[in-house]
Amino acid sequence: MSVNTFGHLLRVTTWGESHGPAIGCVVDGCPPQIALSESDIQPFLDARRPGQSRHTTQRREPDEVRILSGVFEGRTTGTPISLMIENVDQRSKDYSEIANAYRPGHADYTYDAKYGFRDYRGGGRSSARETAMRVAAGAVARLVVPQVSILAYVAEIGGDRIDPANFDAGQIAQNPFWCPDAEAAKRWEALLDDARKAGSSLGAVVECVATDVPAGWGAPLYAKLDAELAAAMMSINAVKGVEIGDGFHAARLTGEQNADPMSPGDDGPQFAANHAGGIAGGIATGQPVTCRVAFKPTSSILTPVESITRDGEATEVRTKGRHDPCVGIRGTPVVEAMMTCVLADQFLLHRAQCGSASTDRA
Amino acid sequence: MSVNTFGHLLRVTTWGESHGPAIGCVVDGCPPQIALSESDIQPFLDARRPGQSRHTTQRREPDEVRILSGVFEGRTTGTPISLMIENVDQRSKDYSEIANAYRPGHADYTYDAKYGFRDYRGGGRSSARETAMRVAAGAVARLVVPQVSILAYVAEIGGDRIDPANFDAGQIAQNPFWCPDAEAAKRWEALLDDARKAGSSLGAVVECVATDVPAGWGAPLYAKLDAELAAAMMSINAVKGVEIGDGFHAARLTGEQNADPMSPGDDGPQFAANHAGGIAGGIATGQPVTCRVAFKPTSSILTPVESITRDGEATEVRTKGRHDPCVGIRGTPVVEAMMTCVLADQFLLHRAQCGSASTDRA
Amino acid sequence: MSVNTFGHLLRVTTWGESHGPAIGCVVDGCPPQIALSESDIQPFLDARRPGQSRHTTQRREPDEVRILSGVFEGRTTGTPISLMIENVDQRSKDYSEIANAYRPGHADYTYDAKYGFRDYRGGGRSSARETAMRVAAGAVARLVVPQVSILAYVAEIGGDRIDPANFDAGQIAQNPFWCPDAEAAKRWEALLDDARKAGSSLGAVVECVATDVPAGWGAPLYAKLDAELAAAMMSINAVKGVEIGDGFHAARLTGEQNADPMSPGDDGPQFAANHAGGIAGGIATGQPVTCRVAFKPTSSILTPVESITRDGEATEVRTKGRHDPCVGIRGTPVVEAMMTCVLADQFLLHRAQCGSASTDRA
Amino acid sequence: MSVNTFGHLLRVTTWGESHGPAIGCVVDGCPPQIALSESDIQPFLDARRPGQSRHTTQRREPDEVRILSGVFEGRTTGTPISLMIENVDQRSKDYSEIANAYRPGHADYTYDAKYGFRDYRGGGRSSARETAMRVAAGAVARLVVPQVSILAYVAEIGGDRIDPANFDAGQIAQNPFWCPDAEAAKRWEALLDDARKAGSSLGAVVECVATDVPAGWGAPLYAKLDAELAAAMMSINAVKGVEIGDGFHAARLTGEQNADPMSPGDDGPQFAANHAGGIAGGIATGQPVTCRVAFKPTSSILTPVESITRDGEATEVRTKGRHDPCVGIRGTPVVEAMMTCVLADQFLLHRAQCGSASTDRA
């Protein structure tokens, strides 16, 4: 019941603050004999790393991950895998002006209300810096379920949505927005430039799809695949909404419109639609598992917002620092990592209860 | 790590199938010395009970709850509280036609893929019947956090939304839809009558608001208050989406539009807005905690839907039984119960780590 | 983190008090497709049931178990298995004299100190009555690991030990003491008759051996097989000590004397000794897993013992009721059940992390 | 359900191998606002550190602990506390001769059977090196329950027991054996010298006593204080037995002999004896909590022991390295740390369920 731990059997415990000496995580429960080195993890961290385009924060964090345990002669041993990244760019001076004020929309006030302290150096534990370790853990999880493909991308920024007709997975890595629609990417460039120049910020919607998830994965009732995904996504900084399949749109459909008809197929049932997002009763159907995640605009903006100090005095907070105008962009690899962790965890849960032959009829 | 258990410290383990002899739950971790009898629980079950209007399923389940343990001389003892409801109306014959077919949109196929059996009697463990025990547990949880008020209502059916200007909490119990808008309730009556006559079904959006949640409740990072709510809601049958505060709408706002400015108040900070839904960094701000939940239309409809049999043959499934045309209606007390359970659990977590004086500055 | 739940993946949650309407448990995580009916469980409950000889309490509890969920058409479904036994013989009048006094050596005072109540009807939750559900759960667990054989017996009563030379497993069920040594059984009969007539009580040592436990089961570091066994045994009423293998005796040996030499065998290594009790580093070696458990004499005796009332007045407590002169006897099936639950749980943990091919070299 | 995590609410996750770059732990759940720096932890590590007398291994591990997170301006923040010790003395060459052989009595064979690898560098994860992190975590736990005093000492080496009449707590830190009996310490010096010269090893019994544990701490039924202690102790390397209070001796007493009579006192009940070791029904009575722990002699001895290689060939193993002739000595601070962790955890559990006023009658 560690609240800084994620997962049931593939257990990821993260630690560290934005301005401490390091951040890290411990991945416990990983199966043995999986080939693993830093080079399996570093590319995912590099993808999330800030400062790679003018559209994300200009902090410089090399984010070099070290494996401190759990690997012997290039393979996992089944014992805890400790991963660590040293914090390099800890310019606390940037934050000195707001040391005593609560930044609205951040966790400054609530951490103080709960724990009685104000880490003025930039969010501390509540900083999105922690999500680097989720990405690192996700890279390990990916090796646990190599049979599954997981892909996240940005579907909408500031209300401007991609056109499904333009969807091209090959585009996602070709622009700074994880955007699968080359035309939308161009429009977003302008949108983001405007927002950055205005010291403003924009929200985003990220979508994530997992294919080749075997029918049967999922653990009813309170560790349902969709419930686990919802918790995983909502635990990411700035996320305010989660949908599976058609999500809120399904609430506006009739039963007929929302049906996913089945027909016989060579390789299990064929489905004529996937309104359900690949999950029924909390268990995977074998269709693509789809999920949508709403990121609010970052609260760090140039426009002053009314606030109070720790002493209860009125003040104003405006942010001049190196913040992301659209946190959803850098959140995309995090969404992908979290879905990967959930699926790897569900794989182990499924294997525990149902064994390897679980999908065969007894 | 029981997947049929919900909560960290107030632990609710449910058991039972729709057509077994009984359903029940065990509530562990409840503080001692709380006055508790069946009469504290039964009204909530009665509110959820089917067959109370023509707009919900006509099954007759008296749903009389018995307390089998954990209470001595009218007070909780701190030991496990066992609650049980006998299943009375188990007309399995209703389901005989579909015994061998998978009902699309239900968990028939996925349970079979996972566990290798097909409980043809009506959903078995995946039936919404299980949610009766969530409501019962929620009634216990309510007594653990009497300082908090929690209210759920239906905000939208079939795409027809209440008018916030008409919101009247007093209306909620005055119509069969948990609708706080008397005019919307009238419109929904017609909508539901039409759907029922057509053998169709409609989706719904349920909203839930908790007031007087103390600032500081919540457990970062992976048991964040919003992450726990998301998991709780998504674990309810037919739920496909969850929003906290402005949810997906926040993804379309700028940072300025989405700001929740703070100002000094007599009783802690005042907030000029609540886009965040009362949660920042996973911890309650002291504002109302707000949550929106999307229910898909029930998959049980009169129109035949293509499906397959267990043997892989093509077939069609249509439902003539006693089903809810809009499961969101009966889901409303379940949403309320789940939010109550989450808050009671977070209260205990907070007390464990931060003690009673936690909101005082050290 | 339910403190009334035992196990990691085969999760047993027990509920109920000695004088409530019923006791029960929920077994979650059981693999599907295992043949299970009440007749698989009842014989184990009958073996533990009191009143079967003059050497155990004369309470009459038929202890008829009912399966309320988790089984469909004679097979487990993978969903929670709810087991219940109604309490029949609830003569609370027997306890009326001590209603206000704390019975020394019982949990009366400590439950009151913790929870603020005194269940004068006979122990309530702290009664050994709860162990009936452990035996029931153990009967289910046995079906999860049919490859393993588990046998518990009494090795010592009142300091009188069996002679290993006389060990005959066939004797165990032939006497009222679970004694594998026919001569010791005769001596114990006299010992117990004397103790009962004197209104006294005796302690006992129970041994339990599991054979055919595959090398590799066990989960280092904090769910080591031996650590799990120690917790399981120490959680049984009246247990004060646990040993694995040579236990405390090993502390008096030299490294040479305590060695378990290995040699090549057809079927994995052969061991020339088993001082370690079949466990090294928390993982099974493939040898018999052996465990010894010390039961104190029951605290319920005819001789008055000084005590205090709830109001803090001096008093004396003597027990005239229907108590076990040697609780270790009826504890024997409980020891066996707990070891079975631990092994079944470890099997699932092992399968989750290491899969079915885990003992093959990669 | 991380098997490398200990505790329910004060959660300690350890990681690292004896010959990796570092070992560490994450302590989650620690209350905020506790003054904490490395200087609170280092003295306990220094006490456990090897090479401090000729009676323990001559490995040189400076064991300098670093706090990497969870502390801000000298106080705990309520977020995860990451502790790390770099491994300095990693002379793997010492182990080269046994690289391919399984050391009998060690976990070499069982880790290979479970995970499929042989870390020939000295035990890897199964090494007692990991216990350094338990000691570090125990130092943090101590600050969570400052009201409790916990003291461990060696009561017996090689069968030679201290004389209770000579017990002097002040002696414990005055000799290299944690021995409270100055005369026994002299005898043990000779015993250990003989064993070391002979390349042999000796077992030990460690006792641990906690005073001022409030009546009411403990969490029935499966997280009983004694069950938690049993698991904690049995999880320590080389431990084979655990006793609470009189332990196995109680099994040889009558009910009269084993009674702990109570009488009225100014400050709660007075007890005339403490056979129970301060625990009844899994809950603290307010008396000293006492525990005894049996350590086997280390398996690393100079005398050759028959074994097999990874390839299944017969071989012999003898240890010329820098091993502890009596691991119980260095295990003593570990026993103390584990009892401290258990008590701190139970304190949090108790506060969660029963609040601060729990010991008052309602």
PDB file of C-alpha atoms in Angstrom, chain C residues 1 3-6 8 14 102 104 106-107 109-116 125 130 134 156 158-159 199-201 203-205 215-216 218-224 226-227 230-231 234-235 240-244 247-248 250-256 258 260-264 269 276 279-281 283-285 292 294-298 301 303 305-308 310 312-314 338 349-350 353-354 358-359 361, chain D residues 1 3-6 8 14 102 104 106-107 109-116 125 130 134 156 158-159 199-201 203-205 215-216 218-224 226-227 230-231 234-235 240-244 247-248 250-256 258 260-264 269 276 279-281 283-285 292 294-298 301 303 305-308 310 312-314 338 349-350 353-354 358-359 361:
ATOM      1  CA  MET C   1      -3.874  -3.961   2.946  1.00  0.00           C
ATOM      2  CA  VAL C   3      -5.483  -6.925   7.895  1.00  0.00           C
ATOM      3  CA  ASN C   4      -8.120  -9.643   7.827  1.00  0.00           C
ATOM      4  CA  THR C   5      -6.807 -10.947   4.540  1.00  0.00           C
ATOM      5  CA  PHE C   6      -4.116 -13.545   4.091  1.00  0.00           C
ATOM      6  CA  HIS C   8      -0.760 -12.197  -1.974  1.00  0.00           C
ATOM      7  CA  THR C  14     -12.127 -14.022   6.842  1.00  0.00           C
ATOM      8  CA  TYR C 102     -10.797  -9.429  31.362  1.00  0.00           C
ATOM      9  CA  PRO C 104      -5.929 -13.096  31.513  1.00  0.00           C
ATOM     10  CA  HIS C 106      -7.022 -13.842  26.270  1.00  0.00           C
ATOM     11  CA  ALA C 107      -7.406 -10.842  24.018  1.00  0.00           C
ATOM     12  CA  TYR C 109      -8.096  -6.480  27.505  1.00  0.00           C
ATOM     13  CA  THR C 110      -6.170  -5.748  24.334  1.00  0.00           C
ATOM     14  CA  TYR C 111      -9.271  -5.616  22.107  1.00  0.00           C
ATOM     15  CA  ASP C 112     -10.795  -3.223  24.594  1.00  0.00           C
ATOM     16  CA  ALA C 113      -7.622  -1.127  24.677  1.00  0.00           C
ATOM     17  CA  LYS C 114      -7.613  -0.975  20.901  1.00  0.00           C
ATOM     18  CA  TYR C 115     -11.236  -0.798  19.918  1.00  0.00           C
ATOM     19  CA  GLY C 116     -13.041   0.223  23.084  1.00  0.00           C
ATOM     20  CA  ARG C 125     -13.340 -11.974  16.684  1.00  0.00           C
ATOM     21  CA  GLU C 130     -12.279 -18.026  13.137  1.00  0.00           C
ATOM     22  CA  ARG C 134      -8.747 -21.043   7.547  1.00  0.00           C
ATOM     23  CA  GLU C 156       4.740 -32.991  21.734  1.00  0.00           C
ATOM     24  CA  GLY C 158       3.022 -31.013  27.861  1.00  0.00           C
ATOM     25  CA  GLY C 159       6.690 -31.629  27.178  1.00  0.00           C
ATOM     26  CA  GLY C 199      -9.212 -28.005  35.120  1.00  0.00           C
ATOM     27  CA  SER C 200      -5.709 -27.310  33.840  1.00  0.00           C
ATOM     28  CA  SER C 201      -4.310 -27.082  30.333  1.00  0.00           C
ATOM     29  CA  GLY C 203       0.860 -26.741  25.575  1.00  0.00           C
ATOM     30  CA  ALA C 204       1.832 -28.580  22.428  1.00  0.00           C
ATOM     31  CA  VAL C 205       4.233 -28.561  19.524  1.00  0.00           C
ATOM     32  CA  ALA C 215      12.618 -26.104  -6.164  1.00  0.00           C
ATOM     33  CA  GLY C 216      12.197 -22.432  -6.996  1.00  0.00           C
ATOM     34  CA  GLY C 218       9.366 -18.758  -2.767  1.00  0.00           C
ATOM     35  CA  ALA C 219       9.603 -15.021  -3.228  1.00  0.00           C
ATOM     36  CA  PRO C 220      12.624 -13.195  -1.877  1.00  0.00           C
ATOM     37  CA  LEU C 221      13.094 -10.994   0.047  1.00  0.00           C
ATOM     38  CA  TYR C 222      10.065 -10.046   2.117  1.00  0.00           C
ATOM     39  CA  ALA C 223       7.743 -12.776   0.959  1.00  0.00           C
ATOM     40  CA  LYS C 224      10.288 -15.525   1.492  1.00  0.00           C
ATOM     41  CA  ASP C 226       9.929 -19.191   5.442  1.00  0.00           C
ATOM     42  CA  ALA C 227       8.880 -15.651   6.347  1.00  0.00           C
ATOM     43  CA  ALA C 230       6.317 -17.800  10.105  1.00  0.00           C
ATOM     44  CA  ALA C 231       3.645 -15.132   9.754  1.00  0.00           C
ATOM     45  CA  MET C 234       2.174 -16.991  14.347  1.00  0.00           C
ATOM     46  CA  SER C 235      -1.205 -15.605  13.292  1.00  0.00           C
ATOM     47  CA  LYS C 240       4.144 -18.439  20.413  1.00  0.00           C
ATOM     48  CA  GLY C 241       6.978 -19.861  18.336  1.00  0.00           C
ATOM     49  CA  VAL C 242       7.865 -21.029  14.843  1.00  0.00           C
ATOM     50  CA  GLU C 243      10.860 -22.947  13.569  1.00  0.00           C
ATOM     51  CA  ILE C 244      11.909 -23.854  10.039  1.00  0.00           C
ATOM     52  CA  GLY C 247      15.126 -23.942  14.089  1.00  0.00           C
ATOM     53  CA  PHE C 248      16.578 -22.988  17.449  1.00  0.00           C
ATOM     54  CA  ALA C 250      20.542 -24.894  14.495  1.00  0.00           C
ATOM     55  CA  ALA C 251      21.745 -22.020  16.660  1.00  0.00           C
ATOM     56  CA  ARG C 252      23.626 -24.588  18.720  1.00  0.00           C
ATOM     57  CA  LEU C 253      25.294 -26.354  15.796  1.00  0.00           C
ATOM     58  CA  THR C 254      28.551 -25.569  14.056  1.00  0.00           C
ATOM     59  CA  GLY C 255      28.654 -24.849  10.369  1.00  0.00           C
ATOM     60  CA  GLU C 256      29.919 -28.375   9.740  1.00  0.00           C
ATOM     61  CA  ASN C 258      24.479 -27.824  10.067  1.00  0.00           C
ATOM     62  CA  ASP C 260      23.245 -29.952   3.911  1.00  0.00           C
ATOM     63  CA  PRO C 261      25.688 -31.475   1.390  1.00  0.00           C
ATOM     64  CA  MET C 262      24.546 -31.830  -2.196  1.00  0.00           C
ATOM     65  CA  SER C 263      25.326 -34.472  -4.760  1.00  0.00           C
ATOM     66  CA  PRO C 264      24.240 -35.104  -8.329  1.00  0.00           C
ATOM     67  CA  PRO C 269      20.443 -32.472  -6.731  1.00  0.00           C
ATOM     68  CA  ALA C 276      17.472 -26.046   6.474  1.00  0.00           C
ATOM     69  CA  ILE C 279      14.317 -23.581   2.192  1.00  0.00           C
ATOM     70  CA  ALA C 280      17.433 -21.575   1.281  1.00  0.00           C
ATOM     71  CA  GLY C 281      17.339 -17.826   0.764  1.00  0.00           C
ATOM     72  CA  ILE C 283      13.220 -20.325  -1.838  1.00  0.00           C
ATOM     73  CA  ALA C 284      12.334 -24.017  -1.803  1.00  0.00           C
ATOM     74  CA  THR C 285      15.219 -26.417  -2.428  1.00  0.00           C
ATOM     75  CA  ARG C 292       7.450 -26.562  13.899  1.00  0.00           C
ATOM     76  CA  ALA C 294       4.598 -23.970  19.558  1.00  0.00           C
ATOM     77  CA  PHE C 295       1.117 -23.674  21.070  1.00  0.00           C
ATOM     78  CA  LYS C 296       0.825 -22.303  24.585  1.00  0.00           C
ATOM     79  CA  PRO C 297      -1.573 -24.018  27.004  1.00  0.00           C
ATOM     80  CA  THR C 298      -5.027 -22.459  26.759  1.00  0.00           C
ATOM     81  CA  ILE C 301      -8.382 -22.883  33.388  1.00  0.00           C
ATOM     82  CA  THR C 303      -7.756 -22.275  38.869  1.00  0.00           C
ATOM     83  CA  VAL C 305      -6.257 -16.131  38.105  1.00  0.00           C
ATOM     84  CA  GLU C 306      -6.063 -12.532  39.298  1.00  0.00           C
ATOM     85  CA  SER C 307      -7.510 -10.020  36.917  1.00  0.00           C
ATOM     86  CA  ILE C 308      -9.330  -6.714  36.684  1.00  0.00           C
ATOM     87  CA  ARG C 310     -13.415  -3.064  32.766  1.00  0.00           C
ATOM     88  CA  GLY C 312     -10.379  -1.252  36.860  1.00  0.00           C
ATOM     89  CA  GLU C 313     -11.434  -3.194  39.947  1.00  0.00           C
ATOM     90  CA  ALA C 314      -9.530  -6.269  41.095  1.00  0.00           C
ATOM     91  CA  MET C 338      -2.060 -22.361   6.674  1.00  0.00           C
ATOM     92  CA  LEU C 349       3.479 -15.793  -7.335  1.00  0.00           C
ATOM     93  CA  HIS C 350       6.041 -18.024  -8.955  1.00  0.00           C
ATOM     94  CA  GLN C 353       6.956 -13.925 -12.388  1.00  0.00           C
ATOM     95  CA  CYS C 354       8.643 -16.984 -13.795  1.00  0.00           C
ATOM     96  CA  SER C 358      10.697 -21.203 -14.861  1.00  0.00           C
ATOM     97  CA  THR C 359      12.788 -24.090 -13.725  1.00  0.00           C
ATOM     98  CA  ARG C 361      17.633 -22.812 -17.626  1.00  0.00           C
TER      99      ARG C 361
ATOM    100  CA  MET D   1       2.420  -6.720  -3.559  1.00  0.00           C
ATOM    101  CA  VAL D   3       7.922  -8.926  -2.558  1.00  0.00           C
ATOM    102  CA  ASN D   4      10.895  -6.669  -1.969  1.00  0.00           C
ATOM    103  CA  THR D   5       8.797  -4.313   0.124  1.00  0.00           C
ATOM    104  CA  PHE D   6       8.239  -4.561   3.834  1.00  0.00           C
ATOM    105  CA  HIS D   8       1.851  -1.863   5.246  1.00  0.00           C
ATOM    106  CA  THR D  14      15.023  -2.429  -0.810  1.00  0.00           C
ATOM    107  CA  TYR D 102      26.533 -24.067  -5.633  1.00  0.00           C
ATOM    108  CA  PRO D 104      25.577 -25.586   0.176  1.00  0.00           C
ATOM    109  CA  HIS D 106      23.476 -20.594   0.548  1.00  0.00           C
ATOM    110  CA  ALA D 107      20.801 -19.528  -1.888  1.00  0.00           C
ATOM    111  CA  TYR D 109      21.068 -23.313  -6.053  1.00  0.00           C
ATOM    112  CA  THR D 110      17.603 -21.997  -5.217  1.00  0.00           C
ATOM    113  CA  TYR D 111      18.091 -18.667  -7.014  1.00  0.00           C
ATOM    114  CA  ASP D 112      19.266 -20.598 -10.024  1.00  0.00           C
ATOM    115  CA  ALA D 113      16.295 -22.977  -9.779  1.00  0.00           C
ATOM    116  CA  LYS D 114      13.915 -20.017  -9.594  1.00  0.00           C
ATOM    117  CA  TYR D 115      15.455 -17.404 -11.852  1.00  0.00           C
ATOM    118  CA  GLY D 116      17.930 -19.319 -13.982  1.00  0.00           C
ATOM    119  CA  ARG D 125      20.602 -10.265  -3.948  1.00  0.00           C
ATOM    120  CA  GLU D 130      20.978  -6.097   1.784  1.00  0.00           C
ATOM    121  CA  ARG D 134      17.043  -2.562   6.751  1.00  0.00           C
ATOM    122  CA  GLU D 156      23.546 -17.122  23.173  1.00  0.00           C
ATOM    123  CA  GLY D 158      27.257 -21.726  20.096  1.00  0.00           C
ATOM    124  CA  GLY D 159      24.923 -22.892  22.845  1.00  0.00           C
ATOM    125  CA  GLY D 199      37.468 -22.096   9.784  1.00  0.00           C
ATOM    126  CA  SER D 200      34.218 -23.113  11.428  1.00  0.00           C
ATOM    127  CA  SER D 201      31.155 -21.109  12.382  1.00  0.00           C
ATOM    128  CA  GLY D 203      24.972 -20.122  15.586  1.00  0.00           C
ATOM    129  CA  ALA D 204      23.447 -17.550  17.890  1.00  0.00           C
ATOM    130  CA  VAL D 205      20.227 -16.478  19.541  1.00  0.00           C
ATOM    131  CA  ALA D 215      -1.577  -1.138  24.653  1.00  0.00           C
ATOM    132  CA  GLY D 216      -3.721  -1.389  21.557  1.00  0.00           C
ATOM    133  CA  GLY D 218      -1.392  -4.452  16.603  1.00  0.00           C
ATOM    134  CA  ALA D 219      -3.729  -5.361  13.793  1.00  0.00           C
ATOM    135  CA  PRO D 220      -5.707  -8.576  14.053  1.00  0.00           C
ATOM    136  CA  LEU D 221      -5.995 -11.043  12.429  1.00  0.00           C
ATOM    137  CA  TYR D 222      -3.400 -11.403   9.704  1.00  0.00           C
ATOM    138  CA  ALA D 223      -1.256  -8.416  10.574  1.00  0.00           C
ATOM    139  CA  LYS D 224      -1.051  -9.321  14.245  1.00  0.00           C
ATOM    140  CA  ASP D 226       3.438 -11.140  16.623  1.00  0.00           C
ATOM    141  CA  ALA D 227       2.787 -12.417  13.109  1.00  0.00           C
ATOM    142  CA  ALA D 230       7.710 -13.414  12.988  1.00  0.00           C
ATOM    143  CA  ALA D 231       7.743 -12.574   9.283  1.00  0.00           C
ATOM    144  CA  MET D 234      12.353 -14.896   9.522  1.00  0.00           C
ATOM    145  CA  SER D 235      13.069 -12.734   6.480  1.00  0.00           C
ATOM    146  CA  LYS D 240      15.562 -20.300  11.356  1.00  0.00           C
ATOM    147  CA  GLY D 241      13.315 -19.666  14.364  1.00  0.00           C
ATOM    148  CA  VAL D 242      11.283 -16.986  16.113  1.00  0.00           C
ATOM    149  CA  GLU D 243       9.699 -16.933  19.524  1.00  0.00           C
ATOM    150  CA  ILE D 244       7.402 -14.384  21.163  1.00  0.00           C
ATOM    151  CA  GLY D 247       7.935 -19.240  22.833  1.00  0.00           C
ATOM    152  CA  PHE D 248       8.568 -22.977  22.673  1.00  0.00           C
ATOM    153  CA  ALA D 250       5.372 -22.086  26.805  1.00  0.00           C
ATOM    154  CA  ALA D 251       4.456 -25.331  25.069  1.00  0.00           C
ATOM    155  CA  ARG D 252       5.881 -27.152  28.074  1.00  0.00           C
ATOM    156  CA  LEU D 253       4.024 -25.138  30.716  1.00  0.00           C
ATOM    157  CA  THR D 254       0.573 -25.682  32.187  1.00  0.00           C
ATOM    158  CA  GLY D 255      -2.070 -23.031  31.982  1.00  0.00           C
ATOM    159  CA  GLU D 256      -1.380 -22.053  35.578  1.00  0.00           C
ATOM    160  CA  ASN D 258       1.845 -19.705  31.861  1.00  0.00           C
ATOM    161  CA  ASP D 260       0.005 -13.490  33.300  1.00  0.00           C
ATOM    162  CA  PRO D 261      -2.193 -12.266  36.179  1.00  0.00           C
ATOM    163  CA  MET D 262      -3.469  -8.703  36.052  1.00  0.00           C
ATOM    164  CA  SER D 263      -4.108  -6.260  38.860  1.00  0.00           C
ATOM    165  CA  PRO D 264      -5.268  -2.650  38.991  1.00  0.00           C
ATOM    166  CA  PRO D 269      -3.379  -2.766  34.450  1.00  0.00           C
ATOM    167  CA  ALA D 276       3.020 -13.739  26.526  1.00  0.00           C
ATOM    168  CA  ILE D 279       1.094  -9.467  23.007  1.00  0.00           C
ATOM    169  CA  ALA D 280      -2.393 -10.976  23.355  1.00  0.00           C
ATOM    170  CA  GLY D 281      -4.611 -11.686  20.358  1.00  0.00           C
ATOM    171  CA  ILE D 283      -2.356  -6.691  20.085  1.00  0.00           C
ATOM    172  CA  ALA D 284       0.126  -5.116  22.489  1.00  0.00           C
ATOM    173  CA  THR D 285      -0.759  -5.371  26.182  1.00  0.00           C
ATOM    174  CA  ARG D 292      13.854 -14.313  20.328  1.00  0.00           C
ATOM    175  CA  ALA D 294      17.637 -18.123  16.114  1.00  0.00           C
ATOM    176  CA  PHE D 295      20.509 -17.637  13.658  1.00  0.00           C
ATOM    177  CA  LYS D 296      22.084 -20.693  12.112  1.00  0.00           C
ATOM    178  CA  PRO D 297      25.885 -20.849  11.838  1.00  0.00           C
ATOM    179  CA  THR D 298      27.022 -19.341   8.572  1.00  0.00           C
ATOM    180  CA  ILE D 301      33.282 -22.736   6.342  1.00  0.00           C
ATOM    181  CA  THR D 303      35.880 -27.598   5.799  1.00  0.00           C
ATOM    182  CA  VAL D 305      31.301 -29.689   1.857  1.00  0.00           C
ATOM    183  CA  GLU D 306      30.054 -31.855  -0.974  1.00  0.00           C
ATOM    184  CA  SER D 307      28.192 -30.003  -3.649  1.00  0.00           C
ATOM    185  CA  ILE D 308      27.436 -29.902  -7.353  1.00  0.00           C
ATOM    186  CA  ARG D 310      25.668 -25.791 -12.376  1.00  0.00           C
ATOM    187  CA  GLY D 312      25.335 -31.208 -12.353  1.00  0.00           C
ATOM    188  CA  GLU D 313      28.843 -32.509 -11.677  1.00  0.00           C
ATOM    189  CA  ALA D 314      29.977 -33.449  -8.172  1.00  0.00           C
ATOM    190  CA  MET D 338      13.123  -4.916  11.866  1.00  0.00           C
ATOM    191  CA  LEU D 349      -2.069   1.321  11.089  1.00  0.00           C
ATOM    192  CA  HIS D 350      -3.457   1.986  14.526  1.00  0.00           C
ATOM    193  CA  GLN D 353      -8.193   2.976  12.089  1.00  0.00           C
ATOM    194  CA  CYS D 354      -8.487   4.171  15.658  1.00  0.00           C
ATOM    195  CA  SER D 358      -8.283   5.307  20.321  1.00  0.00           C
ATOM    196  CA  THR D 359      -7.313   4.183  23.778  1.00  0.00           C
ATOM    197  CA  ARG D 361     -13.276   4.315  26.037  1.00  0.00           C
TER     198      ARG D 361
END
